[in-house]
Amino acid sequence: MSERRDAGQPAGQQQTGRTAAYDSAFLRACRREPVPHTPVWFMRQAGRSLPEYRKVREGIPMLESCMRPELVTEITLQPVRRHNVDAAIFFSDIVVPLKAVGIDLDIKPGVGPVVAEPIRTRADLDRLRPLEASDVSYVTEAVGMLTAELGATPLIGFAGAPFTLASYLIEGGPSRTYENTKAMMYGDPELWADLVDRLAGITSAFLDVQIRAGASAVQLFDSWAGALAPSEYRRYVMPASAKVFDAVAHHGVPRIHFGVGTGELLGLMGEAGADVVGVDWRVPMDEAARRVGPGKALQGNLDPAVLFAGHEAVELKAREVLDAASGLEGHVFNLGHGVLPNTNPDALTRLVEYVHGQTAR
């Protein structure tokens, strides 16, 4: 992919000093500027739906794969090569920085992150030390390798939001009820505030490492924020998320905020400091724009399950998304959640072609 670089310029740079990706359709859309076409990328685009991903990951545990720069580079590039998406997203996992600061956890196939000793008391906070760049030197190395290969294609860095990380740490793994998380939130609000504040520092440092190494944008995943009412989000979650966005604002890269089941929280998620608000498939894009308000780009929001319905159905539903987003200041086409593991990769490739063709200006 090195042919995308500007001739005679260092990898990732133009004569202006801006990154080669600066004028890409993706970054222009994030900045709410005119675009040559609606940009497309997919959450979990570098993952289990790709046979080439399964091949290179064979026999390598998830967390170990996140710590091998050559492997991270290859996996991140795979969907860009195959689908011609407008941005790459860094291959990692939201619990990587927790592992890096010494939390005993593992990602178990079919389950997800599992924490050996959940954090439930004030004494447990001592296990969450600040993240240093040297803790994740493999991230710096991988991002550098990627930006050299990607050239004018932007790389999106990412991290887990404090609430979602806290829920894993408190519950000890995935949860449907978040009973221990909410018990701390309601029952010991001071401990809760200290926990998410400490996680905000770790998350900010993890994003800072990626941006300094060359990421053109970052996305904060608050995967489980949909478990909260708006008043709970504003009081217990929004300050920590805002701290993360504030901490990386000086870099000047677009900041994206995404959660699942967060239709009632969209305005608050934008208010927390995002430049781009991700929308899941439950809320039409025009309604999402009304809830978020002016001054923000939106990202989304095709139902991932539609990709199993056949090409005509995919085009029909994609057209509905594009129509609903037609009046937006900035729109990045994406799914309303991650690519499902059994998705046919060809359906994603055709979807990119369709969106590009329908929106070419």
Short mmCIF file of C-alpha atoms in Angstrom, two decimals:
data_model
loop_
_atom_site.label_atom_id
_atom_site.label_comp_id
_atom_site.label_asym_id
_atom_site.label_seq_id
_atom_site.Cartn_x
_atom_site.Cartn_y
_atom_site.Cartn_z
CA MET A 1 0.00 0.00 0.00
CA SER A 2 3.05 2.23 0.00
CA GLU A 3 2.07 3.52 -3.43
CA ARG A 4 -0.43 5.78 -1.64
CA ARG A 5 2.39 7.92 -0.26
CA ASP A 6 3.23 11.25 -1.87
CA ALA A 7 6.29 10.78 -4.06
CA GLY A 8 9.47 12.02 -2.47
CA GLN A 9 7.90 12.61 0.95
CA PRO A 10 8.54 10.69 4.16
CA ALA A 11 5.92 8.10 4.98
CA GLY A 12 2.77 9.74 6.26
CA GLN A 13 3.86 13.34 5.56
CA GLN A 14 3.11 16.01 2.99
CA GLN A 15 5.03 19.17 2.27
CA THR A 16 2.57 21.11 4.43
CA GLY A 17 3.74 19.15 7.48
CA ARG A 18 0.29 17.64 7.87
CA THR A 19 -0.08 13.90 7.67
CA ALA A 20 -0.70 12.44 4.23
CA ALA A 21 -4.12 11.35 5.51
CA TYR A 22 -5.21 14.86 6.47
CA ASP A 23 -7.30 15.45 3.33
CA SER A 24 -8.75 11.94 3.24
CA ALA A 25 -12.51 11.57 2.91
CA PHE A 26 -12.69 10.09 6.41
CA LEU A 27 -10.92 12.93 8.20
CA ARG A 28 -12.73 15.55 6.13
CA ALA A 29 -16.07 14.02 7.15
CA CYS A 30 -15.00 14.00 10.80
CA ARG A 31 -14.20 17.71 10.47
CA ARG A 32 -17.58 18.30 8.75
CA GLU A 33 -15.90 19.42 5.53
CA PRO A 34 -16.96 18.59 1.94
CA VAL A 35 -16.03 15.06 0.88
CA PRO A 36 -15.56 13.34 -2.52
CA HIS A 37 -17.74 10.48 -1.26
CA THR A 38 -19.16 9.31 2.06
CA PRO A 39 -16.28 7.50 3.78
CA VAL A 40 -16.76 3.95 5.03
CA TRP A 41 -15.08 1.83 7.66
CA PHE A 42 -16.39 -0.94 9.89
CA MET A 43 -15.97 -1.64 13.58
CA ARG A 44 -14.31 -5.05 13.94
CA GLN A 45 -13.38 -4.92 10.25
CA ALA A 46 -10.06 -6.54 11.15
CA GLY A 47 -11.37 -9.67 12.74
CA ARG A 48 -13.00 -13.03 12.69
CA SER A 49 -15.00 -12.52 9.49
CA LEU A 50 -11.76 -12.59 7.44
CA PRO A 51 -10.20 -15.97 6.60
CA GLU A 52 -6.79 -14.31 6.34
CA TYR A 53 -7.24 -13.05 9.90
CA ARG A 54 -8.08 -16.50 11.21
CA LYS A 55 -5.03 -17.89 9.42
CA VAL A 56 -2.48 -15.48 10.90
CA ARG A 57 -4.07 -15.67 14.37
CA GLU A 58 -4.15 -19.46 14.43
CA GLY A 59 -2.74 -20.75 17.72
CA ILE A 60 -1.97 -17.25 19.05
CA PRO A 61 -3.93 -16.05 22.09
CA MET A 62 -5.74 -12.73 21.63
CA LEU A 63 -3.72 -10.67 24.10
CA GLU A 64 -0.45 -12.03 22.75
CA SER A 65 -1.50 -11.13 19.21
CA CYS A 66 -2.07 -7.53 20.36
CA MET A 67 1.55 -7.35 21.54
CA ARG A 68 3.23 -8.45 18.31
CA PRO A 69 3.79 -5.35 16.14
CA GLU A 70 4.24 -7.27 12.88
CA LEU A 71 1.06 -9.25 13.48
CA VAL A 72 -0.90 -6.15 14.55
CA THR A 73 0.24 -4.43 11.37
CA GLU A 74 -0.78 -7.29 9.12
CA ILE A 75 -4.21 -7.72 10.74
CA THR A 76 -4.93 -3.98 10.66
CA LEU A 77 -4.06 -3.80 6.95
CA GLN A 78 -6.10 -6.84 5.88
CA PRO A 79 -9.53 -5.14 5.61
CA VAL A 80 -8.03 -2.09 3.91
CA ARG A 81 -6.58 -4.33 1.21
CA ARG A 82 -9.70 -6.44 0.85
CA HIS A 83 -12.54 -3.92 1.23
CA ASN A 84 -11.00 -0.59 0.16
CA VAL A 85 -12.35 1.04 3.31
CA ASP A 86 -11.52 4.69 3.93
CA ALA A 87 -9.80 4.15 7.27
CA ALA A 88 -7.98 1.44 9.18
CA ILE A 89 -8.61 0.83 12.86
CA PHE A 90 -5.74 -0.27 15.05
CA PHE A 91 -5.96 -3.95 15.97
CA SER A 92 -5.94 -4.25 19.74
CA ASP A 93 -8.39 -4.78 22.60
CA ILE A 94 -9.85 -2.42 25.17
CA VAL A 95 -8.28 -4.40 28.04
CA VAL A 96 -4.71 -4.16 26.68
CA PRO A 97 -3.83 -1.10 28.81
CA LEU A 98 -5.24 -2.83 31.91
CA LYS A 99 -3.02 -5.83 31.24
CA ALA A 100 -0.11 -3.47 30.65
CA VAL A 101 -0.43 -1.90 34.12
CA GLY A 102 -0.44 -5.32 35.77
CA ILE A 103 -4.07 -6.40 36.07
CA ASP A 104 -4.30 -10.19 35.97
CA LEU A 105 -6.75 -10.83 33.14
CA ASP A 106 -7.16 -12.91 30.03
CA ILE A 107 -9.45 -12.93 27.00
CA LYS A 108 -11.16 -16.30 26.92
CA PRO A 109 -12.53 -17.49 23.55
CA GLY A 110 -16.31 -17.36 23.50
CA VAL A 111 -16.44 -15.41 26.77
CA GLY A 112 -14.35 -12.25 26.53
CA PRO A 113 -12.15 -10.51 29.10
CA VAL A 114 -12.02 -12.29 32.45
CA VAL A 115 -10.39 -10.62 35.47
CA ALA A 116 -8.79 -12.95 38.02
CA GLU A 117 -9.43 -10.68 41.01
CA PRO A 118 -12.25 -8.17 40.49
CA ILE A 119 -11.87 -4.66 41.87
CA ARG A 120 -14.45 -4.16 44.60
CA THR A 121 -12.74 -2.17 47.43
CA ARG A 122 -10.71 0.99 47.87
CA ALA A 123 -7.60 -1.12 48.55
CA ASP A 124 -8.05 -2.68 45.11
CA LEU A 125 -7.46 0.72 43.47
CA ASP A 126 -3.76 0.39 44.30
CA ARG A 127 -3.55 -2.25 41.55
CA LEU A 128 -4.37 0.42 38.94
CA ARG A 129 -1.14 2.36 38.51
CA PRO A 130 -0.71 5.00 35.78
CA LEU A 131 0.10 3.77 32.27
CA GLU A 132 3.51 4.75 30.90
CA ALA A 133 4.37 4.78 27.20
CA SER A 134 7.06 2.18 27.89
CA ASP A 135 4.36 -0.23 29.11
CA VAL A 136 2.98 -0.42 25.57
CA SER A 137 6.08 0.08 23.42
CA TYR A 138 4.69 -2.55 21.06
CA VAL A 139 1.79 -0.16 20.33
CA THR A 140 4.14 2.66 19.39
CA GLU A 141 6.09 0.31 17.14
CA ALA A 142 2.99 -1.09 15.44
CA VAL A 143 1.43 2.33 14.81
CA GLY A 144 4.68 3.52 13.25
CA MET A 145 4.79 0.51 10.96
CA LEU A 146 1.16 1.01 10.00
CA THR A 147 1.34 4.70 9.16
CA ALA A 148 4.33 3.97 6.93
CA GLU A 149 2.26 1.40 5.02
CA LEU A 150 -1.05 3.23 5.01
CA GLY A 151 0.22 6.53 3.66
CA ALA A 152 -2.87 8.61 2.83
CA THR A 153 -5.28 6.15 4.51
CA PRO A 154 -6.03 7.29 8.08
CA LEU A 155 -5.38 5.06 11.07
CA ILE A 156 -7.92 5.19 13.90
CA GLY A 157 -6.59 4.54 17.39
CA PHE A 158 -8.98 3.40 20.08
CA ALA A 159 -9.53 2.68 23.74
CA GLY A 160 -12.24 1.54 26.09
CA ALA A 161 -14.13 4.23 28.00
CA PRO A 162 -13.83 4.36 31.80
CA PHE A 163 -17.34 3.03 32.47
CA THR A 164 -16.92 -0.02 30.25
CA LEU A 165 -13.46 -0.80 31.65
CA ALA A 166 -14.79 -0.37 35.18
CA SER A 167 -17.63 -2.76 34.50
CA TYR A 168 -15.19 -5.48 33.40
CA LEU A 169 -12.96 -4.88 36.41
CA ILE A 170 -15.81 -4.89 38.93
CA GLU A 171 -17.85 -7.74 37.47
CA GLY A 172 -14.78 -9.83 36.66
CA GLY A 173 -15.95 -10.31 33.07
CA PRO A 174 -18.89 -9.59 30.76
CA SER A 175 -22.25 -8.96 32.42
CA ARG A 176 -25.87 -8.52 31.40
CA THR A 177 -27.07 -6.89 34.62
CA TYR A 178 -24.01 -4.94 35.87
CA GLU A 179 -25.24 -5.57 39.38
CA ASN A 180 -21.84 -5.22 41.06
CA THR A 181 -20.95 -2.20 38.94
CA LYS A 182 -24.16 -0.38 39.78
CA ALA A 183 -23.91 -1.45 43.42
CA MET A 184 -20.60 0.42 43.68
CA MET A 185 -21.88 3.33 41.62
CA TYR A 186 -24.93 3.86 43.82
CA GLY A 187 -23.64 2.50 47.12
CA ASP A 188 -20.12 3.99 47.22
CA PRO A 189 -20.11 6.91 44.79
CA GLU A 190 -16.76 8.22 46.09
CA LEU A 191 -15.01 4.92 45.38
CA TRP A 192 -16.73 4.77 42.00
CA ALA A 193 -15.60 8.29 41.11
CA ASP A 194 -12.01 7.50 42.08
CA LEU A 195 -12.06 4.29 40.06
CA VAL A 196 -13.35 5.81 36.82
CA ASP A 197 -11.05 8.82 37.29
CA ARG A 198 -8.07 6.50 37.53
CA LEU A 199 -9.27 4.62 34.47
CA ALA A 200 -9.67 7.92 32.62
CA GLY A 201 -5.98 8.54 33.21
CA ILE A 202 -5.01 5.12 31.89
CA THR A 203 -7.28 5.48 28.86
CA SER A 204 -5.98 8.98 28.10
CA ALA A 205 -2.39 7.74 28.23
CA PHE A 206 -3.21 4.81 25.92
CA LEU A 207 -4.79 7.13 23.35
CA ASP A 208 -1.91 9.60 23.70
CA VAL A 209 0.58 6.87 22.82
CA GLN A 210 -1.35 6.00 19.66
CA ILE A 211 -1.74 9.63 18.55
CA ARG A 212 1.92 10.47 19.17
CA ALA A 213 2.91 7.43 17.14
CA GLY A 214 0.79 8.59 14.18
CA ALA A 215 -2.91 7.75 14.61
CA SER A 216 -5.05 10.26 12.68
CA ALA A 217 -8.18 9.90 14.83
CA VAL A 218 -9.27 8.05 17.96
CA GLN A 219 -12.45 6.28 19.00
CA LEU A 220 -13.58 5.81 22.57
CA PHE A 221 -15.71 2.68 22.94
CA ASP A 222 -18.22 2.85 25.78
CA SER A 223 -19.68 -0.49 24.80
CA TRP A 224 -21.87 -0.94 27.87
CA ALA A 225 -23.03 2.65 28.50
CA GLY A 226 -26.45 1.69 27.14
CA ALA A 227 -27.11 0.04 30.51
CA LEU A 228 -27.46 3.51 32.04
CA ALA A 229 -30.24 6.08 32.23
CA PRO A 230 -29.30 9.61 31.05
CA SER A 231 -29.24 10.98 34.61
CA GLU A 232 -26.89 8.16 35.68
CA TYR A 233 -24.64 8.73 32.69
CA ARG A 234 -24.40 12.46 33.35
CA ARG A 235 -23.60 12.04 37.04
CA TYR A 236 -21.49 8.90 37.20
CA VAL A 237 -19.89 8.46 33.77
CA MET A 238 -19.72 11.65 31.76
CA PRO A 239 -17.04 13.40 33.90
CA ALA A 240 -14.54 10.58 33.36
CA SER A 241 -15.24 10.34 29.63
CA ALA A 242 -14.93 14.12 29.34
CA LYS A 243 -11.57 13.91 31.09
CA VAL A 244 -10.35 11.51 28.40
CA PHE A 245 -11.51 13.70 25.54
CA ASP A 246 -10.03 16.80 27.18
CA ALA A 247 -6.69 15.07 27.72
CA VAL A 248 -6.15 14.40 24.01
CA ALA A 249 -7.83 17.53 22.63
CA HIS A 250 -4.52 19.36 22.18
CA HIS A 251 -3.46 16.85 19.52
CA GLY A 252 -6.15 18.20 17.20
CA VAL A 253 -7.24 14.78 15.87
CA PRO A 254 -10.94 13.88 15.57
CA ARG A 255 -12.37 12.13 18.62
CA ILE A 256 -15.19 9.62 18.10
CA HIS A 257 -17.49 8.35 20.85
CA PHE A 258 -19.47 5.12 20.41
CA GLY A 259 -21.71 2.97 22.56
CA VAL A 260 -24.37 0.32 22.07
CA GLY A 261 -27.99 0.92 23.02
CA THR A 262 -27.15 4.56 23.67
CA GLY A 263 -30.00 6.23 21.78
CA GLU A 264 -31.10 8.06 24.93
CA LEU A 265 -27.51 9.16 25.61
CA LEU A 266 -26.49 10.51 22.22
CA GLY A 267 -26.68 14.16 23.20
CA LEU A 268 -24.69 13.58 26.38
CA MET A 269 -22.07 11.52 24.54
CA GLY A 270 -21.50 14.44 22.22
CA GLU A 271 -21.48 16.84 25.15
CA ALA A 272 -18.73 14.78 26.78
CA GLY A 273 -16.36 16.12 24.15
CA ALA A 274 -16.58 13.99 21.02
CA ASP A 275 -16.19 15.53 17.57
CA VAL A 276 -18.01 12.55 16.04
CA VAL A 277 -20.81 10.61 17.74
CA GLY A 278 -21.26 6.99 16.77
CA VAL A 279 -24.87 5.81 16.39
CA ASP A 280 -26.01 2.21 16.68
CA TRP A 281 -28.71 0.80 14.38
CA ARG A 282 -31.65 1.55 16.67
CA VAL A 283 -31.95 5.28 15.93
CA PRO A 284 -32.22 6.72 12.38
CA MET A 285 -29.40 9.10 11.51
CA ASP A 286 -31.65 12.14 11.08
CA GLU A 287 -33.20 11.55 14.51
CA ALA A 288 -29.73 10.98 15.96
CA ALA A 289 -28.66 14.35 14.52
CA ARG A 290 -31.60 16.00 16.25
CA ARG A 291 -30.64 14.43 19.58
CA VAL A 292 -26.95 15.26 19.28
CA GLY A 293 -27.45 18.81 18.03
CA PRO A 294 -25.33 20.90 15.67
CA GLY A 295 -21.56 21.01 15.53
CA LYS A 296 -20.90 17.26 15.52
CA ALA A 297 -20.36 14.74 12.75
CA LEU A 298 -22.16 11.39 13.05
CA GLN A 299 -21.00 7.85 12.34
CA GLY A 300 -23.17 4.84 11.53
CA ASN A 301 -25.42 2.99 11.37
CA LEU A 302 -26.39 -0.09 9.32
CA ASP A 303 -27.61 -3.07 11.35
CA PRO A 304 -24.76 -5.64 11.13
CA ALA A 305 -27.30 -8.46 10.72
CA VAL A 306 -28.52 -6.97 7.43
CA LEU A 307 -25.33 -8.24 5.81
CA PHE A 308 -26.74 -11.77 6.03
CA ALA A 309 -29.86 -10.86 4.04
CA GLY A 310 -28.52 -10.76 0.48
CA HIS A 311 -27.14 -7.99 -1.69
CA GLU A 312 -30.45 -6.37 -2.64
CA ALA A 313 -31.55 -6.10 0.98
CA VAL A 314 -28.15 -4.71 1.99
CA GLU A 315 -28.36 -2.02 -0.70
CA LEU A 316 -31.91 -1.13 0.30
CA LYS A 317 -31.04 -0.71 3.96
CA ALA A 318 -27.79 1.09 3.16
CA ARG A 319 -29.77 3.50 0.98
CA GLU A 320 -32.07 4.18 3.93
CA VAL A 321 -29.05 5.07 6.09
CA LEU A 322 -27.63 7.35 3.39
CA ASP A 323 -30.98 9.07 2.88
CA ALA A 324 -31.42 9.66 6.62
CA ALA A 325 -27.88 11.07 6.75
CA SER A 326 -28.20 13.23 3.66
CA GLY A 327 -28.62 16.47 5.58
CA LEU A 328 -25.82 15.93 8.07
CA GLU A 329 -22.83 18.25 8.33
CA GLY A 330 -20.54 15.23 8.36
CA HIS A 331 -21.29 11.52 7.97
CA VAL A 332 -19.02 8.49 8.26
CA PHE A 333 -20.79 5.33 7.11
CA ASN A 334 -20.35 2.41 9.46
CA LEU A 335 -22.31 -0.44 10.95
CA GLY A 336 -24.35 0.15 14.06
CA HIS A 337 -22.04 -2.24 15.92
CA GLY A 338 -19.11 -4.49 15.00
CA VAL A 339 -18.90 -6.90 12.07
CA LEU A 340 -20.42 -10.22 13.14
CA PRO A 341 -17.99 -13.17 12.97
CA ASN A 342 -19.96 -15.16 10.37
CA THR A 343 -20.35 -12.23 7.97
CA ASN A 344 -19.37 -12.97 4.36
CA PRO A 345 -16.41 -10.65 3.66
CA ASP A 346 -17.64 -10.16 0.10
CA ALA A 347 -20.79 -8.51 1.48
CA LEU A 348 -18.61 -5.89 3.16
CA THR A 349 -16.60 -5.29 0.01
CA ARG A 350 -19.77 -4.81 -2.04
CA LEU A 351 -21.20 -2.49 0.61
CA VAL A 352 -18.14 -0.23 0.42
CA GLU A 353 -18.43 -0.13 -3.37
CA TYR A 354 -22.13 0.68 -3.13
CA VAL A 355 -21.71 3.55 -0.65
CA HIS A 356 -18.81 5.01 -2.61
CA GLY A 357 -20.76 4.78 -5.87
CA GLN A 358 -23.98 6.20 -4.48
CA THR A 359 -22.30 9.18 -2.82
CA ALA A 360 -19.61 10.11 -5.34
CA ARG A 361 -19.59 13.89 -5.80
#
